[in-house]
Short mmCIF file of C-alpha atoms and ligand atoms in Angstrom, two decimals:
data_model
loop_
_atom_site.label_atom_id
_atom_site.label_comp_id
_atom_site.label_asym_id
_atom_site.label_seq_id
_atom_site.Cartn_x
_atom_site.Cartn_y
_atom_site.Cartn_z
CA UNK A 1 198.19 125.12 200.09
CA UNK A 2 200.14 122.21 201.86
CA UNK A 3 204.15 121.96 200.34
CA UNK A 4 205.01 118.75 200.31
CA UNK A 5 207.88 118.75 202.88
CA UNK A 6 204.56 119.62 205.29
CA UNK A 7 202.81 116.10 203.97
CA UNK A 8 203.92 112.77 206.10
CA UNK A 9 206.32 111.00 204.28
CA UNK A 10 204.57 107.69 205.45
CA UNK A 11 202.19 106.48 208.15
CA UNK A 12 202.36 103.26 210.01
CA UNK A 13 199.12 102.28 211.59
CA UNK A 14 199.32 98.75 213.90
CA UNK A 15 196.18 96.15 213.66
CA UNK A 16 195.45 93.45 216.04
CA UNK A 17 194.20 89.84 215.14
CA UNK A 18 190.87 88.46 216.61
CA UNK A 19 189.59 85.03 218.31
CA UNK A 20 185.76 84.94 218.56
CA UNK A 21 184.86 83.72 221.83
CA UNK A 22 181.33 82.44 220.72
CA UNK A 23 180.26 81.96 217.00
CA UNK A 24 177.19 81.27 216.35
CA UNK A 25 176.00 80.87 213.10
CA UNK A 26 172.66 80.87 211.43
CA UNK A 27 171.03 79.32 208.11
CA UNK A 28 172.29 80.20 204.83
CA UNK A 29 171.75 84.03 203.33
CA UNK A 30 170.23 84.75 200.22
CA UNK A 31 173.28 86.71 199.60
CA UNK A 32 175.64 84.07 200.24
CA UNK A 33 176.73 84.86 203.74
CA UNK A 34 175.62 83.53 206.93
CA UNK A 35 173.49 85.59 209.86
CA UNK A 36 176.39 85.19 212.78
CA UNK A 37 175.91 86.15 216.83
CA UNK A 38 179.51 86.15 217.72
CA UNK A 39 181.48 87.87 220.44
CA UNK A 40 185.31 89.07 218.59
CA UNK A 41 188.07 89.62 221.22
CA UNK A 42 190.95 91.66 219.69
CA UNK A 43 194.35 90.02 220.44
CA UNK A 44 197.60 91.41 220.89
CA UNK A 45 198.89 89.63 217.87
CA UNK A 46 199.74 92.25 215.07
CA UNK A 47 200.74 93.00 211.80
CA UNK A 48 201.62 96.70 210.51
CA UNK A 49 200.46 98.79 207.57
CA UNK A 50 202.90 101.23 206.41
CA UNK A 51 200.82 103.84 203.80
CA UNK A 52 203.76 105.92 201.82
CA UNK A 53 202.72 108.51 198.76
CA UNK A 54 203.42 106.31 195.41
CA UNK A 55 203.60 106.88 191.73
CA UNK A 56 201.34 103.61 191.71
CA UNK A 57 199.08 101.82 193.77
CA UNK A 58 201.40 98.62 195.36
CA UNK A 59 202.39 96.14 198.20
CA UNK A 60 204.70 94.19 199.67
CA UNK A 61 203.95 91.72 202.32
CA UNK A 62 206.76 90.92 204.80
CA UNK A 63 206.78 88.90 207.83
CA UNK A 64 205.11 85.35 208.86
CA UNK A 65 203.14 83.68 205.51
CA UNK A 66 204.39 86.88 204.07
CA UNK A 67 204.70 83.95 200.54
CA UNK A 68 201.23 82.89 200.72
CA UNK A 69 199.38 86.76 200.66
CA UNK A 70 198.28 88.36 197.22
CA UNK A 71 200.15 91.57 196.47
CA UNK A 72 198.12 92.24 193.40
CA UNK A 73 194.74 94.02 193.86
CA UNK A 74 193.39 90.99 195.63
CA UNK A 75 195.02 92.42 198.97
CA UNK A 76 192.66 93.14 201.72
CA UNK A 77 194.73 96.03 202.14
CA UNK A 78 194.93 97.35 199.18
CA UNK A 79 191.24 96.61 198.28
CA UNK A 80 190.72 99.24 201.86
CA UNK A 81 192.86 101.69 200.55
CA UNK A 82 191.74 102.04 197.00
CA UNK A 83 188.26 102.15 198.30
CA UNK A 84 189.17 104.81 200.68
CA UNK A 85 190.60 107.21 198.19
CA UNK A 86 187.40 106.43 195.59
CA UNK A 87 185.19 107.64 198.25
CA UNK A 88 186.96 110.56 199.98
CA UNK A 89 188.57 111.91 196.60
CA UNK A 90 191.84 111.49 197.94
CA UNK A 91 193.24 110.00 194.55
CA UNK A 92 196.90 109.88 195.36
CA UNK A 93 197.96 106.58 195.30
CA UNK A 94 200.12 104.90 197.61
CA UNK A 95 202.05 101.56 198.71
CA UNK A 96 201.43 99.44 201.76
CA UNK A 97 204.14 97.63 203.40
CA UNK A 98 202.82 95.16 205.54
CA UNK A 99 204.29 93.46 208.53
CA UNK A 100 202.88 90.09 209.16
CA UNK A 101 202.78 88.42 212.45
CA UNK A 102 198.97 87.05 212.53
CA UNK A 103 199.09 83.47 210.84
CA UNK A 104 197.61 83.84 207.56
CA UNK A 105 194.56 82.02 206.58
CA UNK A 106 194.27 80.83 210.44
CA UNK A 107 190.68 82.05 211.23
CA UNK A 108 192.79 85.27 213.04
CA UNK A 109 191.19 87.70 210.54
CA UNK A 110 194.83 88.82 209.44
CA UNK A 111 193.63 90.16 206.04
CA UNK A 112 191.02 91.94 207.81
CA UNK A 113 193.35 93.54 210.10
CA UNK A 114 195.58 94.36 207.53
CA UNK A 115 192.39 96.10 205.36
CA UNK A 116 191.67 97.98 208.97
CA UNK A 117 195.19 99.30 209.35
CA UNK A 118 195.63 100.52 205.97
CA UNK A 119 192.00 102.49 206.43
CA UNK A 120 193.60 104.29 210.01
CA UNK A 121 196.82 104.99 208.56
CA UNK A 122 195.57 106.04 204.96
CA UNK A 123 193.17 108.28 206.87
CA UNK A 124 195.89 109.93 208.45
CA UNK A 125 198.18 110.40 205.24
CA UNK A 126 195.51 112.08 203.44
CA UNK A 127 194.08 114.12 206.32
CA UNK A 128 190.78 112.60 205.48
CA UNK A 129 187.99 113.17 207.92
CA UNK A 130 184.99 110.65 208.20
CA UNK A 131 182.42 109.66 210.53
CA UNK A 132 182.95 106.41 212.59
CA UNK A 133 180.30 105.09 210.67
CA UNK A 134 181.04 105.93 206.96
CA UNK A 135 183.87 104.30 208.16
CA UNK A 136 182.29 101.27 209.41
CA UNK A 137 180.15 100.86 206.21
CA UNK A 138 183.35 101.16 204.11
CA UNK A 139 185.50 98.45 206.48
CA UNK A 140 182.44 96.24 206.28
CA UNK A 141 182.58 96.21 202.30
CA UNK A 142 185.94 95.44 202.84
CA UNK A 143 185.42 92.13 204.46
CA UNK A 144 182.55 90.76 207.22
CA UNK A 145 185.56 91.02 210.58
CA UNK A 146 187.17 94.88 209.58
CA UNK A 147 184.59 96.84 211.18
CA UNK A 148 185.47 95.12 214.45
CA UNK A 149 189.60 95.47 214.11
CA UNK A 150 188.97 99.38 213.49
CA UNK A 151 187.18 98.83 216.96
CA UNK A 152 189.20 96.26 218.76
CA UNK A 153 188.22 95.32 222.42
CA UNK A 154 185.74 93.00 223.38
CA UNK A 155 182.56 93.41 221.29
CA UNK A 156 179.31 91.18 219.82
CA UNK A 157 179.25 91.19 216.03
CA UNK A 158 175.51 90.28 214.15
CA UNK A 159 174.64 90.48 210.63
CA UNK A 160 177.31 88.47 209.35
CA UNK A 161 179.49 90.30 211.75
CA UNK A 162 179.84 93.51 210.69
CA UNK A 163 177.85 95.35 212.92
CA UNK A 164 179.47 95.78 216.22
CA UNK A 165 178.24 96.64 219.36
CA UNK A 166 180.94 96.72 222.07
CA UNK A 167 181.00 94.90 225.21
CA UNK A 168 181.60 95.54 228.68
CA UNK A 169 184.80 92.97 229.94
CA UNK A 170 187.08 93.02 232.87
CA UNK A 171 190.26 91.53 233.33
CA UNK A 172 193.34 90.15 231.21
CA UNK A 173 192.90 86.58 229.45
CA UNK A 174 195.64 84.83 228.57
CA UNK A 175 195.90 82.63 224.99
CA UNK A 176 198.02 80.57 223.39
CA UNK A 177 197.57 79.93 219.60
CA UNK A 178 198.31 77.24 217.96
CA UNK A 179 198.67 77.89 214.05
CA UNK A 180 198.33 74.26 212.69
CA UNK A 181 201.05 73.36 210.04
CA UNK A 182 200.32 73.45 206.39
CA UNK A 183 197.58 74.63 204.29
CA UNK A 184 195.07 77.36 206.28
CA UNK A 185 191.27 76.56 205.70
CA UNK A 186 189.29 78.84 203.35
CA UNK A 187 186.38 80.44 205.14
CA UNK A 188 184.11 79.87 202.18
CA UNK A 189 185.41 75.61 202.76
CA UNK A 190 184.25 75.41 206.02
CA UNK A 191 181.51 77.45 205.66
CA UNK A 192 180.01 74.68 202.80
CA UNK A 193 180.66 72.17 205.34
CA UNK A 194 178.92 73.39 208.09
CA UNK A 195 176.04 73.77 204.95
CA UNK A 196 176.41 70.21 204.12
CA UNK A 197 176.27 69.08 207.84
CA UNK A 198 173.00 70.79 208.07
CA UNK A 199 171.33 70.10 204.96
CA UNK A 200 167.67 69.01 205.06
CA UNK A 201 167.84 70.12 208.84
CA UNK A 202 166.32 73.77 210.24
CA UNK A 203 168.99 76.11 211.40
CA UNK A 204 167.44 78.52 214.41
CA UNK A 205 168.74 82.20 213.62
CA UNK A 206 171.75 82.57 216.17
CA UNK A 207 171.46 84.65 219.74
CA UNK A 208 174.30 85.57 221.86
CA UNK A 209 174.67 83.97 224.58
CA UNK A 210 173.78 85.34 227.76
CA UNK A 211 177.10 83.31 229.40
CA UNK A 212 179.51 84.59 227.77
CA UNK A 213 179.20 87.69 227.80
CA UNK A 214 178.29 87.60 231.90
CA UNK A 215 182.27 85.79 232.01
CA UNK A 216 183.64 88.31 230.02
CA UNK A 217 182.28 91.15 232.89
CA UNK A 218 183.55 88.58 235.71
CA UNK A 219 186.82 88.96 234.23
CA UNK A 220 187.16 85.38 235.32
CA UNK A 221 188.99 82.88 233.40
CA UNK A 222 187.58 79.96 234.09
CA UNK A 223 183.93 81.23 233.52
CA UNK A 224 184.85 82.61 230.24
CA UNK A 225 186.37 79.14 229.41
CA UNK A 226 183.16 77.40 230.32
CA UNK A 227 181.06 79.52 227.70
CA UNK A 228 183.58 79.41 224.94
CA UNK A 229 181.75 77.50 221.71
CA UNK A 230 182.41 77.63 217.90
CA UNK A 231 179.44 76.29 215.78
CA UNK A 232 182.12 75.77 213.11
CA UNK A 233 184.24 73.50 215.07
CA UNK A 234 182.88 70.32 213.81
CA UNK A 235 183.06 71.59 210.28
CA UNK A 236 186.54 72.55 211.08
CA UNK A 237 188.00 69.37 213.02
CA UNK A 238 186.54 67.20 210.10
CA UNK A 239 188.32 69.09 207.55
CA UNK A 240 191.46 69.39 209.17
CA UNK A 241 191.66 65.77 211.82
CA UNK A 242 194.83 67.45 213.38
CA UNK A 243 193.08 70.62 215.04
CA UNK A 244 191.19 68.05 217.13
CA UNK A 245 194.46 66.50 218.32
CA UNK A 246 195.88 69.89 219.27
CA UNK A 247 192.79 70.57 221.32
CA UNK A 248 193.01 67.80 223.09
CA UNK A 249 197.08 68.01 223.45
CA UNK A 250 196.13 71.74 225.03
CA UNK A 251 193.34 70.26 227.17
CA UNK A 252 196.23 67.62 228.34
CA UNK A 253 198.41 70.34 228.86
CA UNK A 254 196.51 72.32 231.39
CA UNK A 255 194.39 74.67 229.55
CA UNK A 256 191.04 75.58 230.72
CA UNK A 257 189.22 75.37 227.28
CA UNK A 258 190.66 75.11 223.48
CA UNK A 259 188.24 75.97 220.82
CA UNK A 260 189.10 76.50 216.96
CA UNK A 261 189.47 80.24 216.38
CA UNK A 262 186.95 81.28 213.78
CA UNK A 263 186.88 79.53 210.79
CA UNK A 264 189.95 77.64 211.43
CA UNK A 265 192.59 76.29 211.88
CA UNK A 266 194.45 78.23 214.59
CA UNK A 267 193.30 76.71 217.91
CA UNK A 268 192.93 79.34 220.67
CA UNK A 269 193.99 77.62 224.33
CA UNK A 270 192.83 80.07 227.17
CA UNK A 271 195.49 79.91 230.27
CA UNK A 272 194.47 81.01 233.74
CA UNK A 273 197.57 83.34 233.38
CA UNK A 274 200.48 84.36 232.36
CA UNK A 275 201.97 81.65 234.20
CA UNK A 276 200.10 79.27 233.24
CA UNK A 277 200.09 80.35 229.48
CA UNK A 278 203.93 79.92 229.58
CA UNK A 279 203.87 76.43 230.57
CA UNK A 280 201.13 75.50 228.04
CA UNK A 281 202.64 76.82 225.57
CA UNK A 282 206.52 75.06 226.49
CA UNK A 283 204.51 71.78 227.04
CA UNK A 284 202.63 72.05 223.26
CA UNK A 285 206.06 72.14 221.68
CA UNK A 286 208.32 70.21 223.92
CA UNK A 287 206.00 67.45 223.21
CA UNK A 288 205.41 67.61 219.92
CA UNK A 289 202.18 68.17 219.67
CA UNK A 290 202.70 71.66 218.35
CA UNK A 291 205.29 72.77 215.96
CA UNK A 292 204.90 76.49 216.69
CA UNK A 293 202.79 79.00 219.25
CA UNK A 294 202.06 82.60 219.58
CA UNK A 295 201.11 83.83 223.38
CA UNK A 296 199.17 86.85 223.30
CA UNK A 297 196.81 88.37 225.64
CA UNK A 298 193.35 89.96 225.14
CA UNK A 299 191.35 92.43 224.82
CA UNK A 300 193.72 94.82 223.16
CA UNK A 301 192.84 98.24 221.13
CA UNK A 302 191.97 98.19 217.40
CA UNK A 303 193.93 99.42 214.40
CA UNK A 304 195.58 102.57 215.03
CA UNK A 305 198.37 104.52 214.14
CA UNK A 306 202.18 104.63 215.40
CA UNK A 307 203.88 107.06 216.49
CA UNK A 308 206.20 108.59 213.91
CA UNK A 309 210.22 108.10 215.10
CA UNK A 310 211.45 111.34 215.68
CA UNK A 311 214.52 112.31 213.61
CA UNK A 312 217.23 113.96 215.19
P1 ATP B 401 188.91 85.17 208.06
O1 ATP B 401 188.79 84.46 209.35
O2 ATP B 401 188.79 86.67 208.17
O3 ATP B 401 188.08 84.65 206.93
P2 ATP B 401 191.55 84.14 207.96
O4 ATP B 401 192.09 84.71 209.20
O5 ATP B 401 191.21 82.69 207.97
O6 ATP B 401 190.34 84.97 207.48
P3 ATP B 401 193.36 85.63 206.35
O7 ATP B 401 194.73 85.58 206.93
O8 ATP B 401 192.59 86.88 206.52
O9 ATP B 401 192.56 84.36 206.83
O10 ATP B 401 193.51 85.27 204.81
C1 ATP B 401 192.53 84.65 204.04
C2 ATP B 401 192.94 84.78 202.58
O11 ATP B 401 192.87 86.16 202.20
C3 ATP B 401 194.40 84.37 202.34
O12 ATP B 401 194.48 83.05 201.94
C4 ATP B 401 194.88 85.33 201.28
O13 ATP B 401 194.85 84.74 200.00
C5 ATP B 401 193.87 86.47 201.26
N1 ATP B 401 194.43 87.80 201.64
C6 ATP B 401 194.19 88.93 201.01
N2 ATP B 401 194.83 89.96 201.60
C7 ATP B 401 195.50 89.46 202.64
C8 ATP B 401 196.35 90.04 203.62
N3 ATP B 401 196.65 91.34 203.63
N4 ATP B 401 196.84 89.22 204.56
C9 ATP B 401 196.52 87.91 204.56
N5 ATP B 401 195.77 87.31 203.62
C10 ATP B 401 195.24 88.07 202.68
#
């Protein structure tokens, strides 16, 4: 039997945010969701999910947005955790502490990440041992993008993006996001636009497309920025009029492409570097045109967990 000065008295477990460098999206589901062919990036944007033995199950959201996430049972998070325990009999509850720094409701998949880092670092607190896959299923009843942040990398998501297949990429790429003030956009919102927009009209099922993902094994910036697309953008930019300005204040700026990241309304500016990224991201605020931006680079791991500090 395990005392419980043996058990961790909490795990940590660090999960990145994602841009999708294509998104294509197909007709309407029966179910509700859409058939996607996307290609995720993982970004090294992150927010930490600290799992700690409880007398109840609980959170408490710090961090950027940390006002405008549930910490009821609505949490992504929590929602991974609960299911976690149901299905490996590990009953003892627990309460998440979670770190924001991914811009909530921004199209970055923050909830997601936060749902993938509680999985990794509840795993670890009860000792629970699954298959990749069981684990997969599980994240992808969590929400459509978790599977993919318990991967991380560079990787094509179909279905409605929940089965991953990763993808072989070279090279560092260089974003600046642009989180655009105010209200995010619901996925669900832009979603029934992109409906609307196509009503009466055929939509083809979506392929992935052969370009990007022969940039993304250049390694070359500029190629990559040539195949970047976002079937949602429209749906996005008429929602929200100011994403369009930013993309055309990064364009002005000196980035090579700026496409809306996801659903919206982050927009994701790639850089040709880390040079260049710098000055992009100086020029969006010193003139205006962006209140606030988060540099990050990409392709970075997926969720996994820290190392504990050493007490001495
Ligand atoms: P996606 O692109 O995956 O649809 P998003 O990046 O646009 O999502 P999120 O930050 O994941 O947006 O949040 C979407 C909504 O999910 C928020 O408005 C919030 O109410 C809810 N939510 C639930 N749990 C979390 C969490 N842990 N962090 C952030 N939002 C959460």
């Amino acid at each position: 039997m395990t005392s419980a000065l043996e058990l961790p008295p909490a795990v940590t477990a660090r999960a990145p945010a994602k841009v999708n460098l294509e998104l294509g999206v197909g007709p309407r589901r029966d179910d509700g969701y859409h058939d996607l062919a996307t290609v995720y990036q993982a970004v090294g944007l992150h927010d930490d999910v600290t799992a700690a033995p409880a007398d109840e199950w609980g959170c408490t959201v710090t961090g950027r947005d940390a006002g405008s996430v549930p910490t009821d049972e609505g949490n992504l998070a929590l929602v991974a955790a609960r299911l976690l325990a149901e299905r490996s009999g590990a009953r003892q509850p627990v309460h998440l502490s979670i770190h924001k720094q991914i811009p909530v409701a921004g199209g970055m998949a923050g909830g997601s990440a936060d749902a993938a880092a509680a999985l990794v670092a509840c795993q670890e607190l009860w000792s629970v041992a699954m298959e990749r896959d069981e684990l997969d299923r599980l994240a992808a009843e969590v929400g459509s993008d978790v599977p993919f942040l318990l991967h991380g990398g560079t990787a094509v998501g179909s279905g409605r993006g929940e089965l991953v297949t990763p993808v072989l990429a070279q090279g560092t790429y260089h974003w600046v996001f642009v989180p655009v003030p105010g209200e995010g956009l619901s996925t669900p919102e832009v979603y029934a636009a992109f409906d609307a927009r196509h009503e009466g009209r055929r939509v083809s099922e979506p392929t992935p497309g052969a370009e990007v993902m022969s940039a993304v094994r250049s390694g070359d910036p500029s190629a990559l920025a040539a195949a970047l697309s976002n079937d949602l953008q429209p749906d996005a930019v008429a929602l929200q009029p100011r994403i369009g300005e930013i993309i055309g204040a990064a364009l002005e700026f000196g980035a090579l492409a700026a496409i809306v990241s996801g659903s919206g309304p982050t927009v994701a500016a790639l850089a040709s570097g880390q040079e260049a990224a710098i000055d992009l991201a100086v020029s969006l605020t010193a003139s205006g045109a962006a209140e606030d931006v988060l540099r990050a680079t990409g392709p970075v791991h997926g969720a996994q967990v820290l190392p504990t500090p050493r007490l001495t």
